[in-house]
XYZ file of C-alpha atoms in Angstrom:
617
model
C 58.464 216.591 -97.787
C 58.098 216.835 -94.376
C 55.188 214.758 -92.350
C 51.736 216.338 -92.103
C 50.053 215.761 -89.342
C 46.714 214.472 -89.836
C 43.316 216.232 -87.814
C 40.311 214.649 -87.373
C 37.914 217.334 -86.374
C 34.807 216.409 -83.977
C 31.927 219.310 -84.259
C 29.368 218.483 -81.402
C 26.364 220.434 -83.494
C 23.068 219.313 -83.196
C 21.275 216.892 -85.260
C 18.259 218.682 -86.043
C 20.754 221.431 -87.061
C 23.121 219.295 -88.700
C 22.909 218.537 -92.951
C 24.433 214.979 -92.488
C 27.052 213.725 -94.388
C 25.804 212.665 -98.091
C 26.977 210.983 -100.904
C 25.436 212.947 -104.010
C 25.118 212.020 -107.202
C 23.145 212.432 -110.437
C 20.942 210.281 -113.104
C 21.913 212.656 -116.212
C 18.239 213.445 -118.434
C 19.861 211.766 -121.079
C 22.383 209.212 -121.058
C 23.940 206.780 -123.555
C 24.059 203.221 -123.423
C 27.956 201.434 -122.892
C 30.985 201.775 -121.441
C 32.713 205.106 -122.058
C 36.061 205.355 -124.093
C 37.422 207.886 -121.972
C 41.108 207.099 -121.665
C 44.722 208.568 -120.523
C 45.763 210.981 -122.904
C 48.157 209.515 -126.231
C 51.013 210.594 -127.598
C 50.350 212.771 -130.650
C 53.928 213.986 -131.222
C 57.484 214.697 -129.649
C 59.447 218.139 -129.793
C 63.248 217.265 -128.632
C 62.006 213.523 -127.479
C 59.044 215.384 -125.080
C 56.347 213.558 -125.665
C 53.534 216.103 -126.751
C 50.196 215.406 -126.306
C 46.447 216.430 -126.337
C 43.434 216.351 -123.941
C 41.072 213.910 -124.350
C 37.382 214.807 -124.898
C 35.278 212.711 -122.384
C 31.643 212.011 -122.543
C 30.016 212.577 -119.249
C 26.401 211.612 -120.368
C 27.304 208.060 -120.298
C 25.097 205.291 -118.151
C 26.180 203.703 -115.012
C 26.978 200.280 -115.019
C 27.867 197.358 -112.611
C 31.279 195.932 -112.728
C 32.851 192.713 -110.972
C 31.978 192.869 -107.503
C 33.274 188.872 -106.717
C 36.133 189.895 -104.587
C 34.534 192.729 -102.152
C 33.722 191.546 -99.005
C 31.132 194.117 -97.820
C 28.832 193.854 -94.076
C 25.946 195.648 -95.456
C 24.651 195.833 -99.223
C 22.613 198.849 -100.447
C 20.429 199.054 -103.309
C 19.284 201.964 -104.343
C 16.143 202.593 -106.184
C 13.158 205.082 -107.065
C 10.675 202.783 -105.978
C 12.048 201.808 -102.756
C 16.104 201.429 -101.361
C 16.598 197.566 -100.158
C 19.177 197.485 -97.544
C 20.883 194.258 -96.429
C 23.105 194.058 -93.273
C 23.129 196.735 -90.502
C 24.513 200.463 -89.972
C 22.179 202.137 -92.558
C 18.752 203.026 -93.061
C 16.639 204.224 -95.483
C 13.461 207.174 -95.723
C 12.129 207.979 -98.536
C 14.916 208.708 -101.384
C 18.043 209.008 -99.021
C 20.487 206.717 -96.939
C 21.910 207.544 -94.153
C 24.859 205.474 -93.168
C 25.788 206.002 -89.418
C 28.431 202.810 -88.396
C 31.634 202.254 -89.281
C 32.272 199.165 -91.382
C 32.364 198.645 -95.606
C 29.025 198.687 -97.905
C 28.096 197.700 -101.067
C 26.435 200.178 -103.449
C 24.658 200.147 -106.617
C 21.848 201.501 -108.127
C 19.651 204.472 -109.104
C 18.458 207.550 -107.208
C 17.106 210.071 -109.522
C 16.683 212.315 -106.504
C 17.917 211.525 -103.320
C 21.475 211.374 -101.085
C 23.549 209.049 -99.713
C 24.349 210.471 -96.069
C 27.290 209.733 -93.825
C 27.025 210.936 -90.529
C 28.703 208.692 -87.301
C 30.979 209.220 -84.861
C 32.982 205.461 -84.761
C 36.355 205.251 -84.074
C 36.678 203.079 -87.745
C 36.429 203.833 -91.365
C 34.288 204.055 -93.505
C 34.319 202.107 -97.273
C 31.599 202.264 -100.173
C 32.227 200.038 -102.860
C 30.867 202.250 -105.518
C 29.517 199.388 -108.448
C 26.898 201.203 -110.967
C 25.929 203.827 -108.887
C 24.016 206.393 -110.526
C 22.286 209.447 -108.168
C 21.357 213.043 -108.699
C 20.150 215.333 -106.248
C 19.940 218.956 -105.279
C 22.333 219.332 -102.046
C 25.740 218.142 -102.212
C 27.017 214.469 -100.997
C 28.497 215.829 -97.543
C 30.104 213.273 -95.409
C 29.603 215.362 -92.005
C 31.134 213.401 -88.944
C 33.820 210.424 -89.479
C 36.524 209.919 -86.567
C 38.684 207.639 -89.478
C 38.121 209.259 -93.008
C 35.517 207.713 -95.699
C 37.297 205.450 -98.833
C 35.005 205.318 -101.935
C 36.103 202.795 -104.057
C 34.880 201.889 -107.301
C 34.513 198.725 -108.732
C 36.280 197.231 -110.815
C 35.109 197.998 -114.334
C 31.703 199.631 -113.182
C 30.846 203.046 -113.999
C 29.595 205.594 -111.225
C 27.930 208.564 -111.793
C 26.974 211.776 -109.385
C 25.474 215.170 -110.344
C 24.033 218.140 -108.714
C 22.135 220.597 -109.677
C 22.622 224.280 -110.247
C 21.479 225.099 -107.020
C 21.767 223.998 -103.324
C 18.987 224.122 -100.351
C 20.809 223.539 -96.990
C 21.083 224.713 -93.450
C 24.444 224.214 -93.088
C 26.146 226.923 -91.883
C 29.423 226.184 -93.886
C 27.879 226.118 -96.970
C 28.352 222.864 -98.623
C 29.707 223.025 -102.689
C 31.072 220.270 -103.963
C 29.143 217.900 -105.806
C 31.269 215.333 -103.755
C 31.178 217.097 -100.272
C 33.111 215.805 -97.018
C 34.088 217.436 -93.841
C 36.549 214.950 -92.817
C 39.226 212.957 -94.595
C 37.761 211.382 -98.334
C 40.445 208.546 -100.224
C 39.491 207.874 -103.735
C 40.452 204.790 -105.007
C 39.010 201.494 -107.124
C 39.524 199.775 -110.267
C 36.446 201.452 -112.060
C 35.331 204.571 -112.720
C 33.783 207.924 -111.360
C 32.295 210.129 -113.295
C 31.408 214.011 -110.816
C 29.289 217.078 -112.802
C 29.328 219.968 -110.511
C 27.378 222.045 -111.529
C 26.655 224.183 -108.634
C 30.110 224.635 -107.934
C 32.883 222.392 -107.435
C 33.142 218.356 -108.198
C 35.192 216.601 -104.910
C 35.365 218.354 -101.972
C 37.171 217.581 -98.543
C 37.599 219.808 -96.555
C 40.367 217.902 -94.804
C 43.219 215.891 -96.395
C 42.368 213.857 -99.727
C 43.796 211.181 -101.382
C 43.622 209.612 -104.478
C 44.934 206.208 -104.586
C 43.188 204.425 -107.840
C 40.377 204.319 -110.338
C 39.468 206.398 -113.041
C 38.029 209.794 -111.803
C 36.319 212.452 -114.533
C 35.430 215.617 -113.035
C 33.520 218.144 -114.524
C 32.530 221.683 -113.006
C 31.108 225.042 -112.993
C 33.736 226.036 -110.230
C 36.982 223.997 -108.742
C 37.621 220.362 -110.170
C 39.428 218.997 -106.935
C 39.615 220.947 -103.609
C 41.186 219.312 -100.382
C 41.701 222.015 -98.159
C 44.298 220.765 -95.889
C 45.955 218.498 -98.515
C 45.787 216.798 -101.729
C 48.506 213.672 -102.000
C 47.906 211.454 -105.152
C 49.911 207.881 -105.679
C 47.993 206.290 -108.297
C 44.668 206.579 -110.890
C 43.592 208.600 -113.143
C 41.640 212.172 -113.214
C 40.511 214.234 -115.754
C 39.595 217.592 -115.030
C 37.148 220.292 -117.124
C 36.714 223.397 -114.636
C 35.861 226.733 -114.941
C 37.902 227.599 -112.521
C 40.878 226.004 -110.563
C 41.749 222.001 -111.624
C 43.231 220.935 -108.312
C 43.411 222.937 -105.243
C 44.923 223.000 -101.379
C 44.163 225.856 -99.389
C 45.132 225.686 -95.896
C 47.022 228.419 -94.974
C 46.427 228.685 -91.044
C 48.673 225.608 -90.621
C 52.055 225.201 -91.849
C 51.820 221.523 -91.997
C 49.080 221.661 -94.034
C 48.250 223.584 -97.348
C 49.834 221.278 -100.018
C 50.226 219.188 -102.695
C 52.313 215.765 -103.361
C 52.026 213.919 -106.510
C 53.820 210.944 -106.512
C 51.939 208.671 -109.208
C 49.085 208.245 -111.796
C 48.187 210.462 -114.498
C 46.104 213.433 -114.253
C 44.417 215.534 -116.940
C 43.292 219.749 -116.782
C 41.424 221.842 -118.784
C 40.769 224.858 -116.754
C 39.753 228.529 -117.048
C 42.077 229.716 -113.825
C 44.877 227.766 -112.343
C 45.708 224.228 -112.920
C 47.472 222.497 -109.224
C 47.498 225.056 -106.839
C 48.793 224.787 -103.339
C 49.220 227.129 -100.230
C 52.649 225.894 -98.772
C 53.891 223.320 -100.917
C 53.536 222.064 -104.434
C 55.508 218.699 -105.081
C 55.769 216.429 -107.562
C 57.746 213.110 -107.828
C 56.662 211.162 -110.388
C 53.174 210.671 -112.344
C 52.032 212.441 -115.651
C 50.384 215.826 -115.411
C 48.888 217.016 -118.966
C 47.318 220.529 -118.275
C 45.955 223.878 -119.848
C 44.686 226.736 -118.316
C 43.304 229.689 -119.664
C 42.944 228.493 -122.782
C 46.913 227.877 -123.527
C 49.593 229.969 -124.426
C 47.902 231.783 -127.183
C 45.828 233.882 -124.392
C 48.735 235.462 -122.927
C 47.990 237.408 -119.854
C 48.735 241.021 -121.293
C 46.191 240.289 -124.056
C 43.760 238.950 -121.302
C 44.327 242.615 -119.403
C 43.529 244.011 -122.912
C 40.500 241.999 -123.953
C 38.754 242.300 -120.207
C 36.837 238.583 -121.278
C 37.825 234.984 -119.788
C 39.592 234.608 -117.057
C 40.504 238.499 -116.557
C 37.305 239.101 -115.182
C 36.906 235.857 -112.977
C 37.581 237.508 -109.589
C 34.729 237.464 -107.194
C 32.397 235.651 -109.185
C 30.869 233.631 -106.977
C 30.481 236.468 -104.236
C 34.095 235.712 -102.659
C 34.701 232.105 -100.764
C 35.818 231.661 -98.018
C 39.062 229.755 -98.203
C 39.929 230.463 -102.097
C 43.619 231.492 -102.912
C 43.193 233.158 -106.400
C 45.760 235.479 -106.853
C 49.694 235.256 -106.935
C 50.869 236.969 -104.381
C 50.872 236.450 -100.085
C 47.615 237.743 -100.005
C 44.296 236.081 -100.631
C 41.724 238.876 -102.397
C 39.358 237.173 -104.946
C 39.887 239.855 -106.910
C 42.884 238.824 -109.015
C 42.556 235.354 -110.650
C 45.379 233.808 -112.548
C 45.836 231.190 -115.128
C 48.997 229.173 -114.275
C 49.473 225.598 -114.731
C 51.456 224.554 -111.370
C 51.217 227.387 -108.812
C 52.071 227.613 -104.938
C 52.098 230.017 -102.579
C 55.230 228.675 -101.066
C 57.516 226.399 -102.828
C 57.348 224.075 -105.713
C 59.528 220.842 -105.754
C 59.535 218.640 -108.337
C 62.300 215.846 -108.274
C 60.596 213.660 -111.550
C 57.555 213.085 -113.796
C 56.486 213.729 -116.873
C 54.505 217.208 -117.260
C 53.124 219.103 -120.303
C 51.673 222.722 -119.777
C 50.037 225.099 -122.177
C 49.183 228.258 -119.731
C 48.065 231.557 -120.531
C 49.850 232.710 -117.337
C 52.908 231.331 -115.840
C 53.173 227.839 -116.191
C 55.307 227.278 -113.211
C 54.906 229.513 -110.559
C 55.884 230.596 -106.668
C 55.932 233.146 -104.665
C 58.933 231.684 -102.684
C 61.107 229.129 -104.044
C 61.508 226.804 -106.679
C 63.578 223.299 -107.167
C 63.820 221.433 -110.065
C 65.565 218.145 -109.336
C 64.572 215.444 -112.337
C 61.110 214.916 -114.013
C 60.740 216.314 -118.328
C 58.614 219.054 -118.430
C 57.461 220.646 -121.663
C 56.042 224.445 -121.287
C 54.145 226.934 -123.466
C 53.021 229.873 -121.737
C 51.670 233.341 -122.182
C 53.604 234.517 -119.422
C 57.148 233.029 -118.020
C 57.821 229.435 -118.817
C 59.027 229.303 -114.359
C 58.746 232.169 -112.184
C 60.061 231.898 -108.592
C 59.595 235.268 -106.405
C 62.572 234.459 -104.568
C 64.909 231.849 -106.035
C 65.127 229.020 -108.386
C 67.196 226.070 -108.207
C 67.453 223.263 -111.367
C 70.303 220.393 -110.989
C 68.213 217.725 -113.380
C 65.886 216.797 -115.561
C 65.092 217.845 -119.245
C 63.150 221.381 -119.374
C 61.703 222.292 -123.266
C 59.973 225.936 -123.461
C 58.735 226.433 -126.473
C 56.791 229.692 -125.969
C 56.995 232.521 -123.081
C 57.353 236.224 -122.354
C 60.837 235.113 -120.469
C 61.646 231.663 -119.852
C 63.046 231.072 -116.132
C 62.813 233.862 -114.170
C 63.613 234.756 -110.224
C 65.325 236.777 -107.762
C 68.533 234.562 -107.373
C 68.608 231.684 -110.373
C 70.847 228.417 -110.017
C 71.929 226.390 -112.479
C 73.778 222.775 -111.596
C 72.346 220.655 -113.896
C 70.096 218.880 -116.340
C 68.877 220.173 -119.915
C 67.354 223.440 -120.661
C 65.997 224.469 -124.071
C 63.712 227.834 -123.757
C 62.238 229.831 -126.499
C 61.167 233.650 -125.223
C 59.792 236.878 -126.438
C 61.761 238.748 -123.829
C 64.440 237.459 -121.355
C 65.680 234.190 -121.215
C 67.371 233.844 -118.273
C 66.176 237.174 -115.976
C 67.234 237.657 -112.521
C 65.683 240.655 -110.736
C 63.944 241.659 -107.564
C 60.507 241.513 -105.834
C 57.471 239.723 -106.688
C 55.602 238.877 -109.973
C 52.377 241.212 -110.098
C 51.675 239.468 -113.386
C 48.093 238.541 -112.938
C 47.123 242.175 -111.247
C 48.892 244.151 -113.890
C 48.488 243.093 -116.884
C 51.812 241.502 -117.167
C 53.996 240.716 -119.290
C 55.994 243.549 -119.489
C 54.744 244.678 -115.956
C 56.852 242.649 -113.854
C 56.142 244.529 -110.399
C 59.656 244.196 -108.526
C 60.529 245.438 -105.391
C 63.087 247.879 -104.317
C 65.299 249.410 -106.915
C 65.297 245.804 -108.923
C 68.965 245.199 -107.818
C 70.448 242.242 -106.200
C 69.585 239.609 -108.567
C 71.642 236.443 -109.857
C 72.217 233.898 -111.550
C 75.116 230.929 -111.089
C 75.171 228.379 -113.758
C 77.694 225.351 -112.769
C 76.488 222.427 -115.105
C 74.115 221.786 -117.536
C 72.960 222.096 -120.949
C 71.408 225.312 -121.575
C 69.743 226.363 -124.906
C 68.675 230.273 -125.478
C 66.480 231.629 -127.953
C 65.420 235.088 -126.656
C 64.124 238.039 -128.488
C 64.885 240.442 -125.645
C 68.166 239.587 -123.474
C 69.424 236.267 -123.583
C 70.512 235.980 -119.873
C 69.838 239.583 -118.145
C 70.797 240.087 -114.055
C 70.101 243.572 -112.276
C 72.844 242.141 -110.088
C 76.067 239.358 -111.127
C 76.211 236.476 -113.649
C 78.797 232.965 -112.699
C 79.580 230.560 -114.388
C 82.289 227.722 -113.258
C 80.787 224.648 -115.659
C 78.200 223.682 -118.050
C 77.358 224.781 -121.806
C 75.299 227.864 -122.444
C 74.115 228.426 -125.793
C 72.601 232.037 -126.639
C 70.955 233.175 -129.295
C 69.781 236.974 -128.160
C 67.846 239.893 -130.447
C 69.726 242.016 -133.042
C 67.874 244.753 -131.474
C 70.506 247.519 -130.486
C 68.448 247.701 -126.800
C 68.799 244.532 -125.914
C 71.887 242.037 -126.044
C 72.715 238.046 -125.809
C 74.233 239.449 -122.104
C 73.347 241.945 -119.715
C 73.725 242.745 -116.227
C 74.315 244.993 -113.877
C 76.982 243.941 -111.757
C 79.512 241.403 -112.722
C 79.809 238.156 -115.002
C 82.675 236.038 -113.138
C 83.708 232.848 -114.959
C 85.689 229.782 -114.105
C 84.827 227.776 -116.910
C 81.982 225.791 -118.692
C 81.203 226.554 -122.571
C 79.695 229.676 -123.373
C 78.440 230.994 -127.112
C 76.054 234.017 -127.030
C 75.045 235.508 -130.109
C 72.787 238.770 -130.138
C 72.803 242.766 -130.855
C 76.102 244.798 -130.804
C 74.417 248.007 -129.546
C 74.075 247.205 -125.996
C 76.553 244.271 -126.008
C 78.346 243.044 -123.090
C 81.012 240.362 -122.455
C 82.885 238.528 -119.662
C 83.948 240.997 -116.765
C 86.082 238.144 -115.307
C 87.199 234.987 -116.744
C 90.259 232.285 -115.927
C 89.667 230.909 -119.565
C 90.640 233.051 -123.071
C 87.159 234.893 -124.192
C 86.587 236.022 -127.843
C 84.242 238.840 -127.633
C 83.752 240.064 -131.480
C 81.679 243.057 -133.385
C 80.788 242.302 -136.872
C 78.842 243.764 -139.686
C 75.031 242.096 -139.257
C 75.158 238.456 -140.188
C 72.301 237.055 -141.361
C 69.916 234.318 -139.880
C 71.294 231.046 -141.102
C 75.238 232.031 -141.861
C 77.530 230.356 -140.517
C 80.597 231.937 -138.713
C 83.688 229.595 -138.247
C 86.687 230.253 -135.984
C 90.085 228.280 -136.614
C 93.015 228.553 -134.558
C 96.515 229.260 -136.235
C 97.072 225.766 -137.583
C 93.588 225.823 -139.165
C 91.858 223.343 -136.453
C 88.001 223.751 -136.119
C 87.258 225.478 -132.709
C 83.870 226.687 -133.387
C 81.384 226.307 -136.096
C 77.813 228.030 -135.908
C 74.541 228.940 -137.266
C 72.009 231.300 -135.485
C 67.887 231.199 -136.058
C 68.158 235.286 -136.448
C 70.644 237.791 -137.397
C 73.525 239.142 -135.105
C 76.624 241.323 -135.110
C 78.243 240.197 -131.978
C 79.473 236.819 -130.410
C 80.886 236.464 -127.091
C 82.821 232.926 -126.874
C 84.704 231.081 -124.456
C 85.668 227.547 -124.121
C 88.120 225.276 -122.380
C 89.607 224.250 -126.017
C 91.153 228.206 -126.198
C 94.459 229.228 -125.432
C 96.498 231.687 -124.541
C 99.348 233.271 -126.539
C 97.418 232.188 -129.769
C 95.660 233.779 -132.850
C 92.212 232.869 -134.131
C 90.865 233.793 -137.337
C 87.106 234.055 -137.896
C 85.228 233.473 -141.379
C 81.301 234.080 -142.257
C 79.648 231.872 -144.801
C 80.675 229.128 -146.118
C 80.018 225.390 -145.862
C 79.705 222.493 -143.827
C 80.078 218.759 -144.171
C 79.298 217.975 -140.139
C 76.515 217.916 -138.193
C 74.393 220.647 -136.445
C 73.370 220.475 -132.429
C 71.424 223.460 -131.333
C 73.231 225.509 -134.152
C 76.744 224.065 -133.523
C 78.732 221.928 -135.953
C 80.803 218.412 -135.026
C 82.277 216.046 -137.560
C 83.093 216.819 -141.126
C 85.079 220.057 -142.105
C 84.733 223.483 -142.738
C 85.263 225.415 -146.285
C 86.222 228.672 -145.917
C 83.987 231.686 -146.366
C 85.033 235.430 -145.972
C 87.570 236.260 -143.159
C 85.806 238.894 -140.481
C 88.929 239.383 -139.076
C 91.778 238.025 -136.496
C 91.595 237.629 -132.884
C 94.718 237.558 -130.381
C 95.006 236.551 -126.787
């Protein structure tokens, strides 16, 4: 990642025109007494050792509460209350139901406004901390920190709860229109050993409209809009946040600046439930370690086609809030409002992720770019009603474990790589699909309206290492341009349907070596164009789901033993263990005593079923 460069951005505005900077929160009408037992989600299951989990249900109507405050050192104590705010120390002051804090320097907050702000407003050259310790506020305009030459830290206590609500609807005279719950101007670090609780309910929860940080505590966000915007950035290192939006979870939308725009997560745990896109970034989306647990458009079972069909959810989410300024809702270059999406990560540059654990259930994509993608380590576990990782341009994975369990077609881009790690992907249509253009999937009702450019030709896909697992009721691995393959194992099972087949493409399939076994359709079947290693490409009668078909070399040595999920009537197979100048027989049915990987036998022996037929190099 390369450096940002941070802006601090002095607006010389008049202060009788000016909303300051506030601090907003909310006393809920009804709250219950305790601690809440909101917590990082558990592990529920594991599908191929991916831990599977579910979203937590958090309480948000619970009471704010003072934690251990021994070890702050803060110059000016603040406590807030209805029947008068007692401030101790210097740089704020109090009128009526508000504070207004306008020096630099740390403060100590607790207490409860049931209508009033906390303002920030100064020009010093220093930052700004609040120790947040029981802090419970409500009020009508947004907490806007306006003017800070360093940015503003809040930091919760440890073990105290914090609360801050809206309400439904804002009063203000500032021209940019504050509407976050949590609203800054300038640069906003959350961090603490306690816990925040945000309820947008105007809009959106935390806003900054600079870069944003989240560095500890426990942070629940819940709103009628975005969970988490930072315009120029969002980096996270450590904490926790759990997200409920009706729209976007997290968001960075700078696209003006190149150095700005994005997304690093390199720690904590975060949580999403959202109607529209989970983390979505303008020029870069990376993640490096942390745990990211996330659904969006209400998972998997909401594909996008049926969303085009139904016209409810998030279908008909463009432009509901009149179009704002700044908002990147759609998946392509441009920025209309008019064509929300429901991804779990999505950028509209590239997406690196080099580690982490992740778990998405997306009606849409869950991992999508409009540029490139790199997968370089992390375990991600996918279920989407769309592609399991769509890249406009290309994809690159050399590590990490990769589970799909549900998509229209698992990885999909204009040029696909392969060097590494382990791939398991379960689709409806392609597998592996390499074509051209860029994914209209959102707009058009996709799947099965990919919108690619040109004439669709060009695409491909190079597989050098790894571990690659196919279960594809279209093609297995289909380029409009060449397949090659010089290492790895790729395991295919394709559709019996006579239109599609385990391979297909348009060009060539080179290969060098690696293990290949792809099982699918005869009808439209395709094998090898190229290969320095012996290839057994074989037409049988249809072999039914669960069979097993052995081949044996001439002294009666195992070379491959099988069973496939779904019927076939062609195999294409090609291993460094062939050889030339030898004869292979091939059986169906039978028996045996070793055990099954992905559908292939080791160990144990094989007793014979019926012979198919020979096969000579």
């Amino acid at each position: 990642m390369k450096n940002k460069k941070y802006i601090t951005v002095i607006r010389a505005i008049s202060i009788s025109l000016m909303l300051p900077f506030i601090l907003c929160a909310c006393t809920p009408q009804s709250t219950s007494t305790g601690q809440s037992s909101a917590s990082p989600t558990q592990t529920a299951s594991s599908v191929d050792g991916i831990p599977q989990t579910e979203l937590p249900s958090i309480d948000f109507s619970v009471s704010a509460m003072s934690g251990d405050a021994s070890g702050i050192s803060a110059g000016t104590i603040i406590e807030l209350s209805d029947s008068g705010i007692d401030i101790t120390g210097s740089g704020a002051q109090a009128s009526d139901s508000t504070v207004t804090i306008s020096s630099q320097g740390s403060y100590l907050i607790s207490g409860t406004l049931s209508d009033g702000q906390i303002i920030i407003d100064t020009a010093d050259s220093e930052e700004i901390t609040l120790y947040l310790n029981g802090v419970d506020v409500y009020c009508s305009s947004p907490l806007l920190i306006y003017t800070a030459s360093k940015k503003v830290v809040l930091y919760t206590v440890k073990d105290s709860i914090n609360m801050f609500t809206d309400s439904t609807n804002y009063t203000t005279e500032d021209a940019e229109n504050p509407d976050g719950c949590i609203y800054s101007k300038e640069d906003l670090e959350l961090d603490g050993e306690g816990a925040l609780y945000v309820t947008g309910n105007y809009l959106d929860g935390i806003v900054s409209k600079d870069d944003l940080e989240i560095s500890g505590g426990d942070i629940y966000v819940s709103a009628a809009d975005d969970g988490i915007r930072g315009k120029d950035s969002i980096e996270m290192t450590a904490g926790y946040v759990y997200i409920t939006a009706q729209r976007d979870g997290m968001k960075s939308t700078n696209e003006e600046d190149t150095d700005k725009g994005y997304i690093l997560i390199s720690g904590g745990t975060i949580d999403i439930e959202a109607v529209l896109d989970g983390l979505q970034a303008y020029t870069d989306l990376t993640i490096t370690n942390g745990t990211i647990h996330m659904s969006t458009g209400g998972g998997s079972q909401n594909s996008s086609e049926q969303q085009s069909s139904s016209g409810n959810t998030w279908g008909n989410w463009g432009g509901a809030f009149g179009g704002r300024p700044g908002d990147m809702q759609n998946n392509s270059s441009s920025t209309t409002e008019d064509s929300p999406s429901a991804k779990g990560l999505k950028c509209d540059g590239n997406i690196c992720i080099t580690g982490g654990t992740l778990q998405i259930d997306s009606s849409d994509d869950s991992v999508h770019a409009n540029t490139n993608i790199e997968i370089l380590g992390g375990t991600l576990s996918l279920s989407s009603g769309d592609d399991g990782i769509h890249a406009d341009e290309s994809l690159t994975i050399a590590d990490g474990t990769i589970q799909i369990d549900k998509s229209y077609e698992g990885l999909e881009a204009l040029s696909v790589s392969i060097d590494g790690g382990t791939i398991r992907t379960t689709s409806s249509d392609d597998g592996i699909n390499a074509a051209g253009g860029s994914d209209g999937s959102s707009i058009n009702g996709r799947p099965r309206q990919n919108q690619f450019g040109g004439n669709g030709s060009g695409g491909t896909i190079s597989i050098n290492e790894g571990y690659i697992v196919i279960d594809a009721s279209g093609d297995g691995i289909d380029s409009n341009g060449n397949i090659d393959m010089s290492g790895g194992t790729v395991i295919v099972f394709g559709s019996a349907n006579s239109a599609d087949s385990a391979l297909d493409y348009d060009g060539s399939f080179s290969l060098t070596g690696g293990f290949l076994l792809a099982a699918g359709g005869s009808g439209m079947a395709q094998s090898v164009s190229s290969s320095s290693q012996p290839v057994i490409a074989f037409n049988c009668s249809n072999i039914a789901a669960g069979t097993l078909l052995h081949i044996e070399n001439s002294s009666g040595e195992d070379v491959l033993t099988f069973e496939s999920p779904k019927a076939f009537s062609c195999i294409v197979f090609t291993s460094s263990e062939l050889s030339s100048n030898e004869t292979y027989t091939i059986y169906s049915g039978g028996s045996h005593t070793g055990t099954a990987s992905d559908g292939i036998y080791s160990g144990g022996s094989y007793s014979s079923g019926t012979k198919l037929g020979d096969y000579s190099f």
